[in-house]
RNA sequence: GGGCUGGUAGCUCAGUUAGGGAGAGCGUCUGGCUUUUAACCAGACGGUCGGGGGUUCAACUCCCUCCCAGCCCGCCA
C-alpha cells in the first residue's frame, strides 16, 4: 500500500513479520527469484483458489512510478502462483473514500503528464477539503470524480505494463454494503477495538468510535460519533472540526444519523476490513507501513475481526536520480514518461529485482539499466558467465517479458541506439546497425522494425539528458572557419570520398590526409565533427561518413552545402 | 531516544535464508582492428564486503557494539 505518500516512495523488502509469518515452518527451499519464496509462503497457508493478491493507493495526486510497486510486486507473485496452477486474482483498491486533506501541489492530466495546480480550478479543490475523493469533481472535467480520474491513470499505467488488475473503489464497496459486516463487528466490539488500537495510537479513549460518517449536510467526513445503533446499523454524529496536521477543516455543526454505508472506517481498521471483504491472501506494501499500520492491522484482523491477515511483503522505496521521490519537488517520473525512453519489459525488470534493496533509478544512466536488462535476457536464452544472473533470469525472465519468444529478441545496445539516433534516416539507421552486426542478414522486416524502435527511445533519452549522445547530423552547413592547411585537407578528403571510397578507407584517409597536409589527425577529425555535427567530437567518423550519401558528404567537406 | 530495513569495486548490482574460492556488467587504463577520435574484440587495474570486537579450524555470511542512510514510533493514510 502506498497510501497518501506522494513525497516518498518505494522499493522493497520482503517481509517476514513475525506477527504474521509462521516462523516455525521450515523455509527449506531456496529460490533464485524472490517471488517464488513468497509464493511458497502463500501456499503454506493452504489458501482457497482463487488466491487474491491486493495492492492499493489513496488517490492523492499524481500516479507515478512509485505506485507501480503496488502493481508489479504483486504481479510477480501472482504469476509465480499461476505457474503452479493456481487461479489468482490481482485486485487493487482505490482508497477513494479517504478525505482530501490538503491540496496536492501537482496533478497528472488525463495523459499522465504532470501539471501544476495552476492548470486546474484549484479553488474548487480547496472548497472540497475534507470530502471523500469520490465526491470531488475531476479537476480535468472528464471523469465522474477526482478519484475516478486518479484510478483511471493508475489503470492505464497497469495496462501499459501489461498487468491485469481488478480495480475496486472503496466508496463503491461501502456503498453496496460490502463493509457492513466489518463495521458492525468493529462497533459491536468497540471496547475491544479501542483496547487493541490503544496499543498503537493514543487517540483511543472511551469516547473514541472507529467510524467516520459523512456529514449529510456539508459532505465532509466527521469523527464525532455520539451513538451507535447496531440493530438499525446507524450511528448518530455531530459534524465537528477536524484537525489535519497544523490545519483545521471546519465542521458545519450539523447533527445527524448515518448508516454504515455512509461513512468509513479509520485506516487502521479499514485495511484489515479490506482483507476480509476481498479475502486477501497476499499484499505488498511500502516500508512506511512496516512499523505502523501493519502490526496494528494484524492485531485488529486477529483480535477484532477474527480473520487471518494476508502474507505480507515490505518493499523498500527507490530513489529517483539519487533523491527521494517527491511530486512537490518535481522529483517524479510517470510510466508514460519512462516509456518514451525504454521498453515496458525493462520497467518490469526493474521491479523484478529484489524488493528488499533500496535502489536508485538514475535517468542519466538509463543505459546501465537497459544493459542490465539485455544481459538478463541474454542470460535466459544463452546463459552468462555469472551463475547468479543466469539463475535469476531462468526463474524471472518469463514473468518479466510475459510472452517468451523462441528466438532471443534483437536488442541494439542502448548507447549504440543513441548513436543511430544522431541521424534521422530510418534506412541509414538500419544500415549502420547491420554493418555493426547487430541485425542478422536474415532478419525479417518486423524484426528489424522492433529492433529499431529502441533508437527513438535512446534518441529521446539523449535529448532529455542532453548527454554525450545528443548529437545531430547537421542538415545545413554550420558556421565554420578553418585555417588554410585544414581547408586544403578537407578538400583533399572530399576528393577521396568523391572517388567513391567506403567508410573504412575514409577513416584511414583522414589520417593520411592530415599528415600530407602537415596537421594533426585530431584537428582534422575535429574539423569533420564541426562540419557534420557542429561539435568537436562524435561517432567513429570515417565509417559514419561512408554510410552517408556520397554527394552530401563531398559537398559538406567542401563547405558548399 | 526506541524499533525496522539497508550499507559488497568509480557506477549499477549479484552473492548472505543452509559459514569454506569476493564476483559480473558498465566505466577507467592498456592493447588489437594497417593508422589517438565514443559502435567491435582482448587483457589489466580496481574492493579493510560501513568500522570495531566476538564465536569458529574457517565469517561478506552467525553474535555484540558503533557509524551512516531511509522508514516507523502524533493524527491521517
XYZ file of C-alpha atoms (C1' of nucleotides) in Angstrom:
638
model
C 0.000 0.000 0.000
C 1.292 3.270 -0.892
C -1.281 5.412 0.718
C -1.057 9.103 0.603
C 2.651 9.236 0.244
C 3.301 11.493 -2.604
C 6.625 12.573 -1.378
C 8.240 9.304 -0.915
C 8.037 6.058 -2.477
C 9.318 2.887 -2.860
C 11.181 -0.139 -3.250
C 11.087 -3.156 -1.420
C 11.590 -5.676 1.130
C 10.137 -8.908 1.741
C 8.749 -9.417 4.884
C 8.596 -11.869 7.411
C 6.969 -10.046 10.178
C 6.901 -12.441 12.999
C 3.388 -11.443 13.852
C 2.051 -12.963 10.681
C 4.628 -15.308 9.335
C 4.802 -18.742 10.767
C 8.389 -18.774 11.876
C 8.270 -22.395 12.813
C 7.582 -23.525 9.297
C 10.728 -24.575 7.531
C 11.603 -22.445 4.581
C 13.893 -25.065 3.281
C 13.579 -24.305 -0.375
C 15.981 -21.890 -1.925
C 14.731 -19.774 -4.791
C 16.559 -17.604 -7.247
C 13.590 -15.289 -7.595
C 12.043 -13.720 -4.526
C 8.511 -14.092 -5.850
C 8.838 -17.875 -5.664
C 9.694 -17.677 -1.984
C 6.645 -15.519 -1.378
C 4.551 -17.980 -3.356
C 5.827 -20.737 -1.054
C 4.726 -18.757 1.932
C 1.280 -18.250 0.498
C 0.916 -21.911 -0.392
C 1.857 -22.868 3.149
C -1.322 -21.110 4.242
C -3.209 -23.548 2.087
C -5.429 -20.823 0.645
C -8.539 -21.433 -1.391
C -8.477 -20.583 -5.050
C -8.748 -18.056 -6.363
C -5.817 -16.663 -4.436
C -6.264 -12.937 -4.005
C -3.370 -10.537 -4.252
C -4.053 -6.951 -3.376
C -2.479 -3.583 -3.833
C -3.875 -0.189 -3.181
C -3.350 3.520 -3.111
C -5.010 6.618 -1.860
C -5.776 8.831 -4.855
C -3.826 11.761 -3.577
C -2.179 13.456 -6.506
C -0.027 12.032 -9.230
C 0.138 8.414 -10.325
C 3.861 7.889 -10.617
C 6.423 5.155 -10.846
C 6.431 4.684 -7.085
C 2.867 3.446 -7.237
C 3.964 0.825 -9.716
C 5.495 -1.084 -6.823
C 1.978 -1.886 -5.707
C 1.173 -3.267 -9.132
C 4.335 -5.067 -10.192
C 5.408 -6.651 -6.927
C 2.041 -8.319 -6.623
C 2.103 -9.221 -10.283
C 5.244 -11.331 -9.994
C 3.839 -13.236 -7.059
C 0.581 -13.734 -8.949
C 2.454 -15.105 -11.941
C 4.533 -17.423 -9.776
C 1.321 -18.829 -8.300
C -0.367 -19.132 -11.693
C 2.662 -21.048 -12.826
C 1.821 -23.501 -10.063
C -1.684 -23.882 -11.465
C -3.435 -21.634 -9.006
C -6.180 -19.333 -10.064
C -5.131 -15.852 -8.990
C -6.934 -12.539 -8.904
C -4.904 -9.387 -8.632
C -7.113 -6.749 -7.069
C -6.362 -3.144 -6.434
C -8.192 -0.819 -4.122
C -8.526 2.852 -4.743
C -8.979 4.128 -1.230
C -11.178 6.852 -2.529
C -13.438 7.389 0.434
C -10.452 8.986 2.097
C -10.879 12.707 2.506
C -8.882 15.248 0.571
C -6.800 16.621 3.414
C -4.729 19.216 1.622
C -4.255 20.497 -1.858
C -1.814 18.497 -3.935
C 0.991 20.545 -5.441
C 0.967 18.640 -8.674
C -1.571 16.667 -10.627
C -1.350 14.360 -13.584
C -3.525 15.206 -16.533
C -5.516 12.518 -18.348
C -2.445 11.624 -20.419
C -0.347 11.142 -17.332
C 1.607 14.340 -17.832
C 2.384 16.238 -14.675
C 0.907 19.687 -14.364
C 0.770 22.301 -11.633
C -2.313 23.342 -9.769
C -2.462 26.427 -11.941
C -3.727 24.279 -14.781
C -6.925 23.452 -12.948
C -9.541 25.071 -10.777
C -7.647 24.918 -7.510
C -10.362 26.896 -5.781
C -12.857 24.155 -6.460
C -10.477 21.678 -4.883
C -9.965 23.923 -1.880
C -13.683 24.136 -1.250
C -13.799 20.356 -1.098
C -11.241 19.767 1.609
C -12.483 17.105 3.997
C -14.747 15.409 1.480
C -14.147 11.950 0.068
C -12.237 11.899 -3.198
C -15.233 10.354 -4.900
C -17.324 13.399 -4.003
C -14.888 15.857 -5.505
C -15.168 16.820 -9.175
C -12.451 15.740 -11.586
C -10.210 18.800 -11.913
C -9.887 17.962 -15.608
C -13.608 17.667 -16.089
C -13.529 14.275 -17.751
C -14.400 11.728 -15.118
C -17.081 11.470 -12.511
C -14.749 12.499 -9.727
C -11.251 13.304 -8.643
C -10.986 9.702 -7.519
C -12.151 8.326 -10.842
C -9.559 10.442 -12.610
C -6.788 9.084 -10.459
C -7.988 5.499 -10.716
C -8.109 5.791 -14.491
C -4.489 6.960 -14.521
C -3.409 4.001 -12.472
C -5.367 1.552 -14.527
C -3.835 2.987 -17.662
C -0.372 2.534 -16.197
C -1.103 -1.068 -15.276
C -2.365 -1.613 -18.769
C 0.759 -0.093 -20.291
C 2.790 -2.511 -18.238
C 0.667 -5.429 -19.272
C -0.735 -6.165 -15.838
C -4.354 -7.055 -15.483
C -5.754 -5.678 -12.248
C -9.287 -5.536 -10.926
C -9.889 -2.060 -9.578
C -12.090 -1.650 -6.527
C -13.413 1.646 -5.333
C -13.641 1.808 -1.575
C -16.573 4.153 -1.865
C -18.395 1.635 -4.001
C -17.587 -1.167 -1.564
C -19.057 0.865 1.276
C -21.987 1.951 -0.840
C -23.021 -1.550 -1.782
C -22.720 -2.764 1.785
C -19.625 -4.901 1.379
C -18.146 -3.353 4.515
C -21.345 -3.668 6.573
C -20.282 -6.840 8.400
C -16.905 -5.300 9.185
C -18.361 -2.066 10.510
C -20.921 -3.963 12.510
C -18.315 -6.201 14.078
C -15.996 -3.343 14.921
C -18.772 -1.304 16.500
C -20.197 -4.329 18.267
C -16.816 -4.871 19.862
C -15.950 -1.249 20.213
C -14.341 -1.819 23.621
C -12.061 -4.470 22.220
C -11.357 -2.279 19.235
C -10.327 0.604 21.483
C -8.189 -1.675 23.587
C -6.355 -3.114 20.602
C -5.952 0.269 18.973
C -4.624 1.865 22.135
C -1.534 -0.296 21.743
C -0.721 1.617 18.604
C -2.090 5.081 18.990
C -3.010 7.465 21.767
C -6.383 8.534 20.475
C -8.450 5.576 21.599
C -10.227 6.758 24.714
C -13.686 5.742 25.899
C -15.371 8.194 23.545
C -13.473 7.072 20.501
C -15.578 5.384 17.849
C -13.725 3.872 14.898
C -16.163 5.021 12.274
C -16.251 8.320 10.433
C -19.645 9.260 8.999
C -20.037 11.589 6.059
C -21.993 14.659 7.126
C -25.249 14.714 5.207
C -25.244 18.490 5.368
C -21.741 19.533 4.259
C -20.435 16.279 2.802
C -17.294 16.153 4.888
C -16.076 13.206 6.873
C -16.610 13.693 10.568
C -15.156 11.973 13.594
C -17.543 12.686 16.413
C -19.953 9.768 16.807
C -22.386 10.186 19.677
C -24.402 6.986 19.470
C -24.322 3.574 17.845
C -27.432 1.620 16.868
C -26.332 -1.856 15.848
C -29.850 -3.053 15.041
C -30.576 -0.182 12.702
C -26.974 -0.185 11.505
C -26.645 3.528 12.008
C -24.613 5.983 14.043
C -25.502 9.463 15.286
C -22.884 12.140 14.811
C -22.044 15.765 15.197
C -20.128 17.457 12.399
C -17.240 18.885 14.355
C -13.938 20.410 13.293
C -11.235 18.049 12.159
C -7.573 18.605 12.835
C -5.376 17.871 9.875
C -1.765 18.437 10.704
C -1.485 22.109 11.609
C -4.699 22.986 9.912
C -8.307 22.646 10.832
C -11.030 21.600 8.476
C -14.149 23.189 9.881
C -17.216 21.144 10.568
C -20.671 22.556 9.980
C -22.101 21.583 13.355
C -24.858 19.508 11.865
C -26.225 16.683 13.978
C -27.428 13.711 12.007
C -27.640 9.992 11.533
C -25.623 7.926 9.066
C -25.824 4.308 8.008
C -22.810 2.040 7.939
C -22.657 2.704 4.226
C -22.417 6.454 4.669
C -19.015 6.753 6.208
C -15.751 4.950 6.521
C -13.586 3.089 8.945
C -10.331 4.734 10.006
C -7.392 3.408 8.073
C -6.100 1.050 10.747
C -9.452 -0.743 10.642
C -10.224 -0.233 7.010
C -7.151 -2.026 5.799
C -7.906 -5.267 7.684
C -11.501 -4.727 6.622
C -10.386 -4.886 3.019
C -8.571 -8.127 3.721
C -11.833 -9.572 4.969
C -14.083 -8.159 2.283
C -11.817 -9.099 -0.592
C -10.483 -12.275 1.017
C -6.908 -11.154 0.552
C -4.097 -13.716 0.711
C -1.114 -11.539 -0.071
C -0.324 -7.863 -0.054
C 2.881 -5.955 -0.669
C 3.297 -2.587 0.998
C 5.881 0.117 1.347
C 8.288 0.367 4.223
C 6.265 3.151 5.792
C 3.634 0.592 6.761
C 6.057 -1.964 8.106
C 6.244 -0.487 11.586
C 2.996 1.416 11.525
C -0.236 0.073 10.270
C 0.902 -3.469 9.526
C 1.342 -4.611 13.139
C -1.878 -2.923 14.169
C -3.616 -4.368 11.145
C -2.552 -7.859 12.119
C -3.733 -7.304 15.661
C -7.072 -5.933 14.526
C -7.550 -8.690 11.974
C -6.913 -11.404 14.508
C -8.447 -9.941 17.623
C -11.255 -7.743 16.396
C -12.312 -9.152 13.049
C -11.264 -12.701 13.739
C -9.610 -13.254 10.386
C -6.166 -14.311 9.299
C -4.102 -11.461 7.866
C -2.575 -11.915 4.436
C 1.027 -12.829 3.814
C 2.867 -9.512 3.911
C 5.786 -8.215 1.954
C 7.533 -4.958 2.694
C 9.209 -3.297 -0.225
C 11.904 -0.701 0.011
C 11.453 2.632 -1.661
C 13.547 3.528 -4.633
C 15.025 6.918 -5.230
C 14.952 8.854 -8.469
C 18.202 10.445 -9.556
C 19.539 9.966 -6.057
C 16.716 11.784 -4.307
C 13.509 10.675 -2.657
C 10.518 10.748 -4.901
C 8.627 13.950 -4.402
C 5.897 15.294 -6.575
C 6.014 18.668 -4.895
C 9.739 18.970 -5.539
C 9.237 17.705 -9.045
C 11.355 14.624 -8.479
C 8.920 12.268 -10.045
C 8.567 10.204 -13.166
C 5.430 8.673 -14.589
C 5.030 5.459 -16.507
C 4.183 7.189 -19.806
C 7.252 9.381 -19.443
C 9.518 6.418 -18.840
C 8.027 4.511 -21.725
C 9.300 7.207 -24.039
C 12.784 6.121 -23.017
C 12.648 2.348 -22.790
C 10.540 -0.748 -23.293
C 7.897 -1.795 -20.766
C 9.710 -5.036 -20.039
C 12.595 -3.025 -18.657
C 10.289 -1.312 -16.197
C 9.016 -4.734 -15.245
C 12.595 -5.904 -14.878
C 13.336 -3.045 -12.508
C 10.550 -4.214 -10.235
C 11.607 -7.848 -10.532
C 14.847 -7.000 -8.751
C 14.856 -7.809 -5.097
C 12.285 -5.704 -3.247
C 14.399 -5.568 -0.137
C 17.068 -3.363 -1.608
C 16.730 0.361 -1.862
C 17.552 1.202 -5.444
C 18.214 4.322 -7.360
C 16.694 4.893 -10.737
C 19.134 7.265 -12.364
C 17.705 8.561 -15.601
C 21.041 9.953 -16.699
C 22.393 6.411 -16.635
C 19.406 4.608 -18.015
C 21.784 2.874 -20.399
C 23.066 0.929 -17.401
C 19.623 -0.332 -16.556
C 18.970 -1.246 -20.164
C 22.326 -3.004 -20.408
C 21.473 -4.915 -17.253
C 18.192 -5.987 -18.750
C 19.827 -7.037 -22.010
C 22.291 -9.122 -20.104
C 19.472 -10.594 -18.052
C 17.746 -11.537 -21.285
C 20.914 -12.993 -22.702
C 21.306 -14.999 -19.514
C 17.887 -16.524 -20.052
C 18.484 -17.537 -23.657
C 22.128 -18.367 -23.648
C 23.402 -18.112 -20.124
C 26.143 -15.762 -18.982
C 29.273 -16.377 -17.015
C 27.619 -15.257 -13.817
C 25.719 -18.111 -12.258
C 23.521 -15.966 -10.090
C 22.419 -13.831 -13.023
C 21.643 -16.877 -15.095
C 19.711 -18.495 -12.280
C 17.745 -15.334 -11.669
C 16.998 -14.970 -15.371
C 15.821 -18.539 -15.709
C 13.411 -18.013 -12.852
C 12.223 -14.491 -13.537
C 12.582 -13.733 -17.239
C 9.344 -15.396 -18.369
C 7.393 -13.280 -15.894
C 9.251 -10.147 -16.873
C 8.533 -10.393 -20.579
C 5.188 -12.148 -20.361
C 5.490 -13.933 -23.656
C 8.769 -15.672 -24.208
C 9.669 -15.899 -27.861
C 11.578 -18.836 -29.284
C 14.273 -16.580 -30.571
C 16.058 -14.073 -28.436
C 14.823 -10.622 -29.448
C 17.307 -8.343 -31.148
C 18.336 -5.570 -28.815
C 20.543 -2.794 -30.067
C 22.855 -1.755 -27.257
C 21.254 1.337 -25.812
C 24.175 3.683 -26.356
C 24.615 2.350 -29.870
C 20.962 3.054 -30.465
C 21.672 6.562 -29.240
C 24.418 6.868 -31.843
C 21.971 5.786 -34.529
C 19.633 8.445 -33.232
C 22.065 11.050 -34.500
C 20.705 10.512 -37.974
C 17.087 10.801 -38.964
C 17.101 8.480 -41.922
C 15.485 5.202 -40.986
C 17.209 3.198 -43.704
C 20.548 4.604 -42.721
C 19.906 3.567 -39.157
C 19.198 0.063 -40.341
C 22.312 0.016 -42.495
C 24.503 1.173 -39.636
C 23.012 -1.437 -37.350
C 23.528 -4.157 -39.940
C 27.096 -3.059 -40.632
C 27.841 -3.328 -36.969
C 26.450 -6.822 -36.871
C 23.523 -6.072 -34.596
C 20.965 -7.238 -37.124
C 21.328 -10.638 -38.732
C 21.111 -10.849 -42.516
C 18.010 -12.975 -42.492
C 16.024 -10.761 -40.113
C 12.557 -10.064 -41.437
C 11.033 -6.635 -41.617
C 9.067 -6.860 -38.395
C 12.176 -7.938 -36.520
C 14.141 -5.011 -37.887
C 11.359 -2.594 -37.003
C 11.211 -3.947 -33.478
C 14.957 -3.591 -33.067
C 14.997 -0.056 -34.427
C 12.242 1.027 -32.068
C 14.864 1.439 -29.397
C 16.608 4.093 -31.487
C 13.762 6.543 -30.951
C 13.808 5.836 -27.239
C 17.557 6.252 -26.933
C 17.354 9.393 -29.036
C 14.738 10.847 -26.721
C 16.929 9.937 -23.784
C 19.973 11.646 -25.315
C 17.940 14.781 -25.888
C 16.324 14.814 -22.460
C 19.595 14.253 -20.688
C 21.494 16.389 -23.168
C 24.352 13.961 -22.757
C 27.305 12.777 -24.815
C 24.998 11.192 -27.379
C 22.995 14.284 -28.074
C 24.498 14.973 -31.460
C 22.529 15.654 -34.534
C 23.709 15.322 -38.082
C 23.526 18.902 -39.287
C 21.264 19.294 -42.295
C 22.678 22.709 -43.021
C 26.303 23.773 -43.156
C 27.286 25.010 -39.694
C 29.034 28.319 -39.285
C 32.640 27.199 -39.517
C 36.032 28.622 -40.362
C 39.266 26.675 -40.831
C 42.872 27.629 -41.443
C 44.384 27.064 -44.885
C 46.007 23.747 -44.105
C 42.828 22.306 -42.668
C 40.774 23.676 -45.550
C 43.095 22.061 -48.039
C 42.957 18.804 -46.145
C 39.173 18.854 -46.188
C 39.209 19.441 -49.931
C 41.545 16.505 -50.415
C 39.336 14.357 -48.279
C 36.365 15.431 -50.345
C 38.156 14.252 -53.470
C 38.782 10.887 -51.849
C 35.150 10.488 -50.957
C 34.087 11.665 -54.401
C 36.201 8.885 -55.841
C 33.877 6.515 -54.089
C 35.561 5.005 -51.065
C 33.945 3.098 -48.300
C 33.920 4.023 -44.633
C 36.980 2.111 -43.638
C 39.006 3.752 -46.368
C 37.739 7.173 -45.414
C 38.748 6.520 -41.847
C 42.321 5.737 -42.828
C 42.371 8.540 -45.388
C 41.608 11.012 -42.627
C 44.904 10.066 -41.022
C 46.861 10.095 -44.254
C 45.344 13.325 -45.446
C 46.110 15.051 -42.179
C 49.765 14.029 -42.373
C 50.012 15.024 -46.011
C 48.848 18.483 -45.075
C 51.002 18.797 -42.009
C 48.217 18.878 -39.458
C 47.343 16.614 -36.588
C 44.780 13.896 -37.357
C 42.938 15.082 -34.291
C 42.496 18.503 -35.833
C 41.099 17.044 -38.993
C 38.731 14.846 -37.066
C 37.570 17.857 -35.142
C 37.013 19.742 -38.378
C 34.911 16.854 -39.587
C 32.832 16.814 -36.432
C 32.345 20.548 -36.757
C 31.102 20.181 -40.302
C 28.732 17.312 -39.729
C 27.661 17.689 -36.099
C 28.697 21.202 -35.152
C 30.567 19.601 -32.273
C 34.178 18.758 -31.511
C 33.517 15.071 -31.025
C 31.253 12.423 -32.397
C 30.928 8.852 -33.518
C 33.609 6.988 -35.448
C 33.831 9.430 -38.293
C 35.084 7.521 -41.331
C 32.595 4.720 -41.109
C 29.865 7.158 -40.339
C 30.608 9.245 -43.429
C 30.958 6.136 -45.515
C 27.333 5.351 -44.832
C 26.018 8.784 -45.681
C 25.049 9.833 -49.165
C 28.258 10.429 -51.058
C 27.186 13.646 -52.737
C 26.149 15.138 -49.424
C 29.430 14.221 -47.761
C 31.503 15.649 -50.592
C 29.553 18.896 -50.613
C 29.811 19.273 -46.880
C 33.546 18.568 -46.833
C 33.951 21.300 -49.455
C 31.881 23.597 -47.254
C 29.458 24.107 -50.105
C 26.263 22.806 -48.537
C 15.878 8.302 22.386
C 13.438 3.195 20.867
C 12.276 -0.175 16.731
C 12.600 -1.943 11.457
C 15.373 -2.319 6.812
C 19.620 -1.435 4.192
C 25.410 -0.206 3.705
C 29.766 -5.517 -1.277
C 34.871 -2.238 -6.932
C 34.388 4.699 -9.581
C 28.830 3.469 -11.104
C 24.666 -0.277 -11.234
C 24.191 -4.633 -8.780
C 24.707 -10.450 -7.733
C 26.336 -13.434 -3.649
C 24.217 -13.525 2.782
C 17.928 -17.584 4.307
C 21.648 -23.570 4.814
C 29.697 -20.222 7.217
C 34.739 -22.625 3.399
C 37.007 -19.592 -3.974
C 34.928 -11.901 -3.250
C 32.121 -11.864 -8.358
C 29.531 -9.624 -13.008
C 28.245 -5.623 -16.249
C 29.449 -0.752 -17.219
C 33.349 2.909 -16.586
C 38.778 3.547 -16.414
C 43.575 2.009 -18.313
C 46.349 -0.891 -21.898
C 46.402 -3.479 -26.319
C 44.002 -5.232 -31.119
C 41.060 -3.945 -35.568
C 47.302 -1.374 -41.465
C 46.627 4.356 -38.992
C 44.635 8.510 -30.651
C 38.536 10.082 -32.072
C 32.864 7.253 -28.314
C 29.809 1.432 -32.085
C 33.621 -4.088 -32.231
C 37.448 -7.576 -29.742
C 41.122 -8.927 -25.799
C 43.545 -8.096 -21.268
C 44.614 -5.411 -16.916
C 43.907 -2.214 -12.840
C 40.290 -1.717 -9.188
C 37.105 -3.831 -3.022
C 39.811 -3.293 5.097
C 32.312 -6.856 1.729
C 30.456 0.586 6.521
C 34.069 0.476 11.445
C 35.415 -2.449 15.781
C 35.001 -6.778 18.802
C 33.411 -11.960 19.447
C 32.181 -17.313 18.164
C 34.601 -20.851 14.785
C 39.614 -24.954 12.027
C 37.145 -21.251 8.761
C 32.927 -15.173 8.795
C 30.533 -10.652 3.428
C 27.541 -14.634 5.742
C 26.379 -16.054 12.798
C 26.555 -12.890 17.718
C 27.620 -7.988 20.211
C 28.668 -2.929 19.518
C 29.389 1.610 16.933
C 28.806 4.803 12.386
C 25.828 6.221 8.070
C 21.005 6.327 5.212
C 15.727 5.629 4.812
C 11.292 4.460 7.359
C 8.082 3.895 11.829
C 7.488 5.298 16.952
C 1.408 12.136 16.882
C -3.002 12.376 13.629
C -4.137 10.552 8.883
C -3.443 7.254 5.183
